[in-house]
mmCIF file of C-alpha atoms and ligand atoms in Angstrom:
data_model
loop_
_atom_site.group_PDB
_atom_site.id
_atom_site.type_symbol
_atom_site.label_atom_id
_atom_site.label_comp_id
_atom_site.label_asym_id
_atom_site.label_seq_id
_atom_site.Cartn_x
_atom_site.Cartn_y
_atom_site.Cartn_z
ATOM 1 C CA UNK A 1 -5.813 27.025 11.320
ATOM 2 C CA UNK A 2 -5.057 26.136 7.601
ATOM 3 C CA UNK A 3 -2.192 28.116 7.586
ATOM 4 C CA UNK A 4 -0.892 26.371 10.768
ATOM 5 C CA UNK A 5 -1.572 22.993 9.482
ATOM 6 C CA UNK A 6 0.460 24.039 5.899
ATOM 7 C CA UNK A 7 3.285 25.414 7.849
ATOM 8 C CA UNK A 8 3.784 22.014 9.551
ATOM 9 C CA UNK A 9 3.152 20.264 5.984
ATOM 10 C CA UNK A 10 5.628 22.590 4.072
ATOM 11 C CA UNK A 11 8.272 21.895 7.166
ATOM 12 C CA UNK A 12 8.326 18.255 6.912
ATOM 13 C CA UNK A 13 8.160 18.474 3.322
ATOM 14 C CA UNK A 14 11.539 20.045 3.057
ATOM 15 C CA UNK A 15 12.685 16.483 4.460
ATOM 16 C CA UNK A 16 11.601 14.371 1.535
ATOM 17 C CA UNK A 17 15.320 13.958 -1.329
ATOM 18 C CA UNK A 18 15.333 12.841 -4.850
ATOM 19 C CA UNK A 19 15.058 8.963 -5.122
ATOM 20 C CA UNK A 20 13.026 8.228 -1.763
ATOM 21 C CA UNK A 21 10.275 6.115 -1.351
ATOM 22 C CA UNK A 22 7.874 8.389 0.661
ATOM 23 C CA UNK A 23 4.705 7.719 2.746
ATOM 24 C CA UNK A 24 1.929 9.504 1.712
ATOM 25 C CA UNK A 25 -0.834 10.578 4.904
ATOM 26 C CA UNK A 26 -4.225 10.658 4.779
ATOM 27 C CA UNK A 27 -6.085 14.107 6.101
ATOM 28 C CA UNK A 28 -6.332 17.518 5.669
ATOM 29 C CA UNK A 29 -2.704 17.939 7.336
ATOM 30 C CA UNK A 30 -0.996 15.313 5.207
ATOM 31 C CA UNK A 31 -3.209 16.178 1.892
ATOM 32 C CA UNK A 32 -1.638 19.977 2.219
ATOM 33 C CA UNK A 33 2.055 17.968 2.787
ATOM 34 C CA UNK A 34 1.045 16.100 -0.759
ATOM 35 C CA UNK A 35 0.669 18.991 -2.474
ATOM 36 C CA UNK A 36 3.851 20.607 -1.568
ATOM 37 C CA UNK A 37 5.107 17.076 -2.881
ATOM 38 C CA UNK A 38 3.509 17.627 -5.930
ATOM 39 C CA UNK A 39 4.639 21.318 -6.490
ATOM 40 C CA UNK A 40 8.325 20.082 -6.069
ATOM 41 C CA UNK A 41 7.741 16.847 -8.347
ATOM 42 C CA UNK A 42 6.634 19.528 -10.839
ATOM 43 C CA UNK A 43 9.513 20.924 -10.752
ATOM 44 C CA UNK A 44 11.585 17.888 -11.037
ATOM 45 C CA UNK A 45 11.648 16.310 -7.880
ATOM 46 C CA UNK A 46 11.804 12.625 -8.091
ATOM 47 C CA UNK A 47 10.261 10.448 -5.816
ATOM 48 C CA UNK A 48 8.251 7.189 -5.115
ATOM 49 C CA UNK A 49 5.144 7.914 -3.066
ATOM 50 C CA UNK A 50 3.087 5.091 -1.055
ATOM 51 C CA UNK A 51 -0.672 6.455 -0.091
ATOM 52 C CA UNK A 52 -2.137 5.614 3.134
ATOM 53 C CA UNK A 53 -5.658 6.060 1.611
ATOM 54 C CA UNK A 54 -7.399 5.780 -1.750
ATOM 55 C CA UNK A 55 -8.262 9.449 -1.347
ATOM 56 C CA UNK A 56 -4.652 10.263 -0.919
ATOM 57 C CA UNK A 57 -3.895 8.264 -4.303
ATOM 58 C CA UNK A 58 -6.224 10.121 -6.275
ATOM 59 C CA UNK A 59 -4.678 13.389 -5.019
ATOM 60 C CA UNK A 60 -1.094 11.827 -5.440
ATOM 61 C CA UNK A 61 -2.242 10.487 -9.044
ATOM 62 C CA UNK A 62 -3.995 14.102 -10.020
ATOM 63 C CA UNK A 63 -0.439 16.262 -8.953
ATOM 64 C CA UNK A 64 1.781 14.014 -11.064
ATOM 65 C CA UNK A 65 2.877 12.049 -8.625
ATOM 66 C CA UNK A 66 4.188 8.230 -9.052
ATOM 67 C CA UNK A 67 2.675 5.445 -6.779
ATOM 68 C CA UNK A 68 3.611 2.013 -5.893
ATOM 69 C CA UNK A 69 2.942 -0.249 -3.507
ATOM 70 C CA UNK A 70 4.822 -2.141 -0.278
ATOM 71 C CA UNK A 71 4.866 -5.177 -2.714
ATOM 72 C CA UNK A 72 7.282 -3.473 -4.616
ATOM 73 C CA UNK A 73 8.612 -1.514 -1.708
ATOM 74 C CA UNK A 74 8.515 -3.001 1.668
ATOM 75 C CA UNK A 75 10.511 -0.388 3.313
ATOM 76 C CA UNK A 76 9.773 3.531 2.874
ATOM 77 C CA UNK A 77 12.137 6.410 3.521
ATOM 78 C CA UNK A 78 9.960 9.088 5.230
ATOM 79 C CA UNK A 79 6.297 8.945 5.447
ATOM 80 C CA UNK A 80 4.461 12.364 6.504
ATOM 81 C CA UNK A 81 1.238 12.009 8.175
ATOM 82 C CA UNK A 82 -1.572 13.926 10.541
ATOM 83 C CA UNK A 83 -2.834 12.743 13.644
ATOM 84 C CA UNK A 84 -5.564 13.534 15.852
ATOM 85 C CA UNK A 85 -3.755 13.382 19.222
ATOM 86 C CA UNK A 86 -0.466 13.522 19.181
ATOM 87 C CA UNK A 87 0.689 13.039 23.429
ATOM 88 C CA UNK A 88 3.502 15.037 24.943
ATOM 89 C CA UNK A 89 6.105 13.229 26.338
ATOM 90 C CA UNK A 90 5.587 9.998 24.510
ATOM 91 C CA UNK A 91 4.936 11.182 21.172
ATOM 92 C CA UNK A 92 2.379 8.538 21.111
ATOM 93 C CA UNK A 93 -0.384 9.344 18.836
ATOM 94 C CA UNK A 94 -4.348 8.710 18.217
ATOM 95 C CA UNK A 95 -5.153 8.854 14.662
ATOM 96 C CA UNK A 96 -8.470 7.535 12.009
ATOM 97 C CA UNK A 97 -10.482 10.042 12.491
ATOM 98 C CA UNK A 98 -10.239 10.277 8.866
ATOM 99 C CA UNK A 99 -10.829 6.572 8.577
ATOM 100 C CA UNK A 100 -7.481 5.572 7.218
ATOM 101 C CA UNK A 101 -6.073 4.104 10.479
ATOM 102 C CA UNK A 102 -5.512 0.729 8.838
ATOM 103 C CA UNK A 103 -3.191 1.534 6.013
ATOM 104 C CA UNK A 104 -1.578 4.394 7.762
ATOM 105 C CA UNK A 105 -0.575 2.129 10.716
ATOM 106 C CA UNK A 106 0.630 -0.614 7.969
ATOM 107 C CA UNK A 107 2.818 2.448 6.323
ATOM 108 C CA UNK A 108 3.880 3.663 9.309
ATOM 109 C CA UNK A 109 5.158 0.483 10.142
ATOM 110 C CA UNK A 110 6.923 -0.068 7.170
ATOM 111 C CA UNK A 111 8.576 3.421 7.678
ATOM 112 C CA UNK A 112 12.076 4.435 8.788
ATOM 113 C CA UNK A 113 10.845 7.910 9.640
ATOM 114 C CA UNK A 114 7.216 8.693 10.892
ATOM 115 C CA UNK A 115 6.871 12.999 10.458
ATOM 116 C CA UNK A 116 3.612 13.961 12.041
ATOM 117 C CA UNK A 117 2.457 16.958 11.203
ATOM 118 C CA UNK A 118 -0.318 18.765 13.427
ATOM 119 C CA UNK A 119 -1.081 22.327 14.418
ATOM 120 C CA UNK A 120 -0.768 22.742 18.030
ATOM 121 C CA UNK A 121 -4.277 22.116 18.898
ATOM 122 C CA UNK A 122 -3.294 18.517 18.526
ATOM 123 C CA UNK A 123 -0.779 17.824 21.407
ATOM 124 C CA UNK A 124 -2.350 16.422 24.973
ATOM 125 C CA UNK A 125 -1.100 15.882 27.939
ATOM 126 C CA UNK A 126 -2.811 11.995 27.339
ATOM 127 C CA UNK A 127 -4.139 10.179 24.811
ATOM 128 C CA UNK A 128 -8.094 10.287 25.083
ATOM 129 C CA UNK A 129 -7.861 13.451 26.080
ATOM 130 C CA UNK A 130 -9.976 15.072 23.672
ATOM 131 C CA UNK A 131 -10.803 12.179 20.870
ATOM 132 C CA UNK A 132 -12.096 8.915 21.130
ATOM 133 C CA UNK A 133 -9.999 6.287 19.970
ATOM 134 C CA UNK A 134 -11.247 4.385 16.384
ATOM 135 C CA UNK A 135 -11.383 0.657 16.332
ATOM 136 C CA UNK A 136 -11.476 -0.544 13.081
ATOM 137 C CA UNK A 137 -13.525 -3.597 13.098
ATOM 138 C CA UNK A 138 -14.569 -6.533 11.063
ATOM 139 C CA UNK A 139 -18.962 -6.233 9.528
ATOM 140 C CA UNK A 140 -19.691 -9.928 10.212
ATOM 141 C CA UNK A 141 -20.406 -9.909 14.101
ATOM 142 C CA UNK A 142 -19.160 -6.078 15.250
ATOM 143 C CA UNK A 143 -21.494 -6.501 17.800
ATOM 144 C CA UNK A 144 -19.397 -8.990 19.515
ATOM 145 C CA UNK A 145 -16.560 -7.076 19.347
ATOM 146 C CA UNK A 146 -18.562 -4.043 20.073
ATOM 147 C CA UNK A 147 -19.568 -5.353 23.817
ATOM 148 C CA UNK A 148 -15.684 -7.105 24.313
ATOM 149 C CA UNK A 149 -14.683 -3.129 23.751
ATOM 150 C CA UNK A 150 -17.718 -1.992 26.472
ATOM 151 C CA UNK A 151 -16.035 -4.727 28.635
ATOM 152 C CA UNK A 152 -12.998 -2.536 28.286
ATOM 153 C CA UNK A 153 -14.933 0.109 29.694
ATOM 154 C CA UNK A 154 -15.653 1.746 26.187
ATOM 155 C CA UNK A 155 -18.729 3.653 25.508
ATOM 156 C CA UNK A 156 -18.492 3.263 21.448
ATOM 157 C CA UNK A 157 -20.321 4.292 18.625
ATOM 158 C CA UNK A 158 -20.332 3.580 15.428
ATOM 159 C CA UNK A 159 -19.663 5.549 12.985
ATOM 160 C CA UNK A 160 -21.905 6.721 10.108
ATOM 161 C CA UNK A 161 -21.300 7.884 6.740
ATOM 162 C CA UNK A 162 -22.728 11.030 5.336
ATOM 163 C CA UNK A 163 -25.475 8.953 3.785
ATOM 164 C CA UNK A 164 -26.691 7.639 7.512
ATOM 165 C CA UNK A 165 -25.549 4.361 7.156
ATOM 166 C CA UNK A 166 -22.289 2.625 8.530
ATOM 167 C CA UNK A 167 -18.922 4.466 7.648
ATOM 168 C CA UNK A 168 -16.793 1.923 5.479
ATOM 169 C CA UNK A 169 -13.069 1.964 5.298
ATOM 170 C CA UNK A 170 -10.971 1.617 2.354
ATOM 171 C CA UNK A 171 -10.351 -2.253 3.552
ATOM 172 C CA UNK A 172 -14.536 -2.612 3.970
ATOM 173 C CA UNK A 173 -14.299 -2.235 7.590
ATOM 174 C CA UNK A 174 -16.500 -0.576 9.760
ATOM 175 C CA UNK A 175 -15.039 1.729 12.882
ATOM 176 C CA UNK A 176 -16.656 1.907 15.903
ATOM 177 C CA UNK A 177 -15.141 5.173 17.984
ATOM 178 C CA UNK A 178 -14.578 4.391 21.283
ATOM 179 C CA UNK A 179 -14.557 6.691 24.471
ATOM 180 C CA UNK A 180 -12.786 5.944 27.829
ATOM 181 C CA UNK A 181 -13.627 7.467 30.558
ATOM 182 C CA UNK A 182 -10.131 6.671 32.238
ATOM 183 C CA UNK A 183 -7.531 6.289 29.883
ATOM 184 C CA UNK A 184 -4.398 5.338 31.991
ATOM 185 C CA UNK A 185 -2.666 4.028 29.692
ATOM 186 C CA UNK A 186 -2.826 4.220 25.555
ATOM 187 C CA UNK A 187 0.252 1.435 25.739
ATOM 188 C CA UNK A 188 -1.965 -0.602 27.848
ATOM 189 C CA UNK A 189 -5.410 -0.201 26.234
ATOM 190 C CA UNK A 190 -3.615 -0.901 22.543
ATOM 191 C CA UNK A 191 -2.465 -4.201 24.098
ATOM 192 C CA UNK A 192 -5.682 -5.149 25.028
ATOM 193 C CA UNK A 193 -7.289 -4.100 21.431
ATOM 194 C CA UNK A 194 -4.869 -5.942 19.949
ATOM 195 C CA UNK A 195 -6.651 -8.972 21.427
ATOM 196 C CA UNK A 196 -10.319 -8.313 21.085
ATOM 197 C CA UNK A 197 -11.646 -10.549 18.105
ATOM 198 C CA UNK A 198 -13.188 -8.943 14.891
ATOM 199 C CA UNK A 199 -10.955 -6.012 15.787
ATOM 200 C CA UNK A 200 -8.616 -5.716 12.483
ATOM 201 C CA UNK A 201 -6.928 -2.564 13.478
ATOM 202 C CA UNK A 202 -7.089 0.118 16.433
ATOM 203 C CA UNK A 203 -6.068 4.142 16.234
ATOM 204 C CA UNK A 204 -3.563 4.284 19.402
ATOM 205 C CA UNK A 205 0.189 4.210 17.493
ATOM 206 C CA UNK A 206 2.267 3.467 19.989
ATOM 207 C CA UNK A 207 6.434 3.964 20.022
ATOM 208 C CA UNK A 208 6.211 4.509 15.731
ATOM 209 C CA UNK A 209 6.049 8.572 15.945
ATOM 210 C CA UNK A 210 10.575 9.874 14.978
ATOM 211 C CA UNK A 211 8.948 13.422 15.209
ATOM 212 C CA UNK A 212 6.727 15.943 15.336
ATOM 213 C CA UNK A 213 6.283 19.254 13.447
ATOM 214 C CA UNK A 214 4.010 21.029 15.363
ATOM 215 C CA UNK A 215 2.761 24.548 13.947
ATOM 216 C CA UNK A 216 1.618 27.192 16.126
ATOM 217 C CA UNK A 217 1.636 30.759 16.548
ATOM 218 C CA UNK A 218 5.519 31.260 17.021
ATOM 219 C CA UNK A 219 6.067 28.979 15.075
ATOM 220 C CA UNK A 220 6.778 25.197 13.682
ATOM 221 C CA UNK A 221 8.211 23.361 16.661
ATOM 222 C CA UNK A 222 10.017 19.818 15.950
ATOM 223 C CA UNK A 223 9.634 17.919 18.887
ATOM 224 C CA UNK A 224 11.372 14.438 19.229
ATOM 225 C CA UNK A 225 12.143 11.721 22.121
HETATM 226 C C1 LIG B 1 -6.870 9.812 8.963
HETATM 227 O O1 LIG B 1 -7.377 8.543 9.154
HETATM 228 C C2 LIG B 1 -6.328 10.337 10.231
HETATM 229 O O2 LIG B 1 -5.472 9.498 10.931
HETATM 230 C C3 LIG B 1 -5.705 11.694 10.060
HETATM 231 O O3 LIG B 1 -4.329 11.624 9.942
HETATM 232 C C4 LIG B 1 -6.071 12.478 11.226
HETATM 233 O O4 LIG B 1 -7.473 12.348 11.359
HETATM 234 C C5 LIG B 1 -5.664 13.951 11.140
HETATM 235 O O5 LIG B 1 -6.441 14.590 10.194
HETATM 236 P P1 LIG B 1 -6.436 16.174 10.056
HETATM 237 O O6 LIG B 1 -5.076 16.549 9.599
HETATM 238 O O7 LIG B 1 -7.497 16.441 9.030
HETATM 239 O O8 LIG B 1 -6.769 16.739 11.384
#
């Protein structure tokens, strides 16, 4: 599976050029696509790298590789990231697993090209498929939004850190992971998250996805709309 996963990396790595501002993913996908960054900034490769994750900045930081921010740069080049579902056809994706959701949808966003990189595992035929989706919510009253998301017809839990107490997210957010038992619609359903109160961010990334690299046995497969 790892050598799937770096396969993908090392493919959409061979995108990034000297001078480009470049999106850094969060996850054991994107972490393997930072370190083939940081073998070719070694070896003189000059780029501008913009983490999605304070995890991915220490790596970025450790391999030599310069960091700013979309202060200084509001629009990036490429940004190479993992996903958790990524669904055929509409190359919509579910990601935060990891718990980065919120800075890797604000990167994405800011991004002229969105590379996902996945082993094959990771394509569905629809979203919800196999993962719940993660809501990123607010502390102060996530039991609100909690039961607005049940309305939805969520069952959601949320999620705990090693140490048994809530997960919290690089923003100070906790994410409650919610499954659907009919998910018609991931456009839909991230319209109606977008909506909920206390929610600051949701995992469905909808219409952001240029392409795919998708490593499996024959292969790494780039698959675009
Ligand atoms: C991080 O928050 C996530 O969105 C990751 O991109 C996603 O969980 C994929 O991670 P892996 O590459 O570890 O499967």
């Amino acid at each position: 599976m790892d050598e799937l996963k770096r396969a993908a990396a090392e493919s959409a790595v061979t995108l990034v050029r000297e001078g480009m501002i470049v999106g850094l993913g969060s996850g054991s996908t994107a972490a393997l696509a930072v370190d083939a960054i940081g073998k070719a900034v070694a070896q003189g490769l000059r780029i501008i790298g913009i983490p999605t994750s304070e995890r991915t900045a220490a790596q970025a930081r450790a391999l030599g590789i310069l960091l700013s921010d979309l202060g200084e740069h509001a629009e990036i080049d490429l940004t190479i990231d993992g996903a958790d579902e990524v669904e055929t056809g509409t190359l919509n994706l579910i990601k935060g697993h990891g718990g980065a959701l919120l800075r890797e949808k604000i990167v994405a966003n800011a991004s002229k090209r969105l590379v996902i990189v996945a082993d094959e595992s990771k394509l569905v035929a629809r979203l919800g498929d196999r993962m719940a989706v993660p809501v990123e919510v607010v502390p102060f009253g996530w039991q609100v939004a909690a039961r607005r998301l049940t309305a939805l017809g969520a069952i959601s839990a949320l999620r705990q850190g090693s140490d048994g107490k809530p997960f919290v997210s690089d923003g100070g957010h906790y994410i409650l992971d919610c499954t659907f038992a009919q998910l018609a619609s991931g456009e839909a359903l991230a319209a109606e998250l977008d909506h909920v109160v206390g929610v600051v961010e949701h995992g469905l990334f909808i219409s952001v996805t240029t392409e795919v690299r998708l490593a499996g046995a024959g292969g790494v497969r780039v698959l675009a709309l």
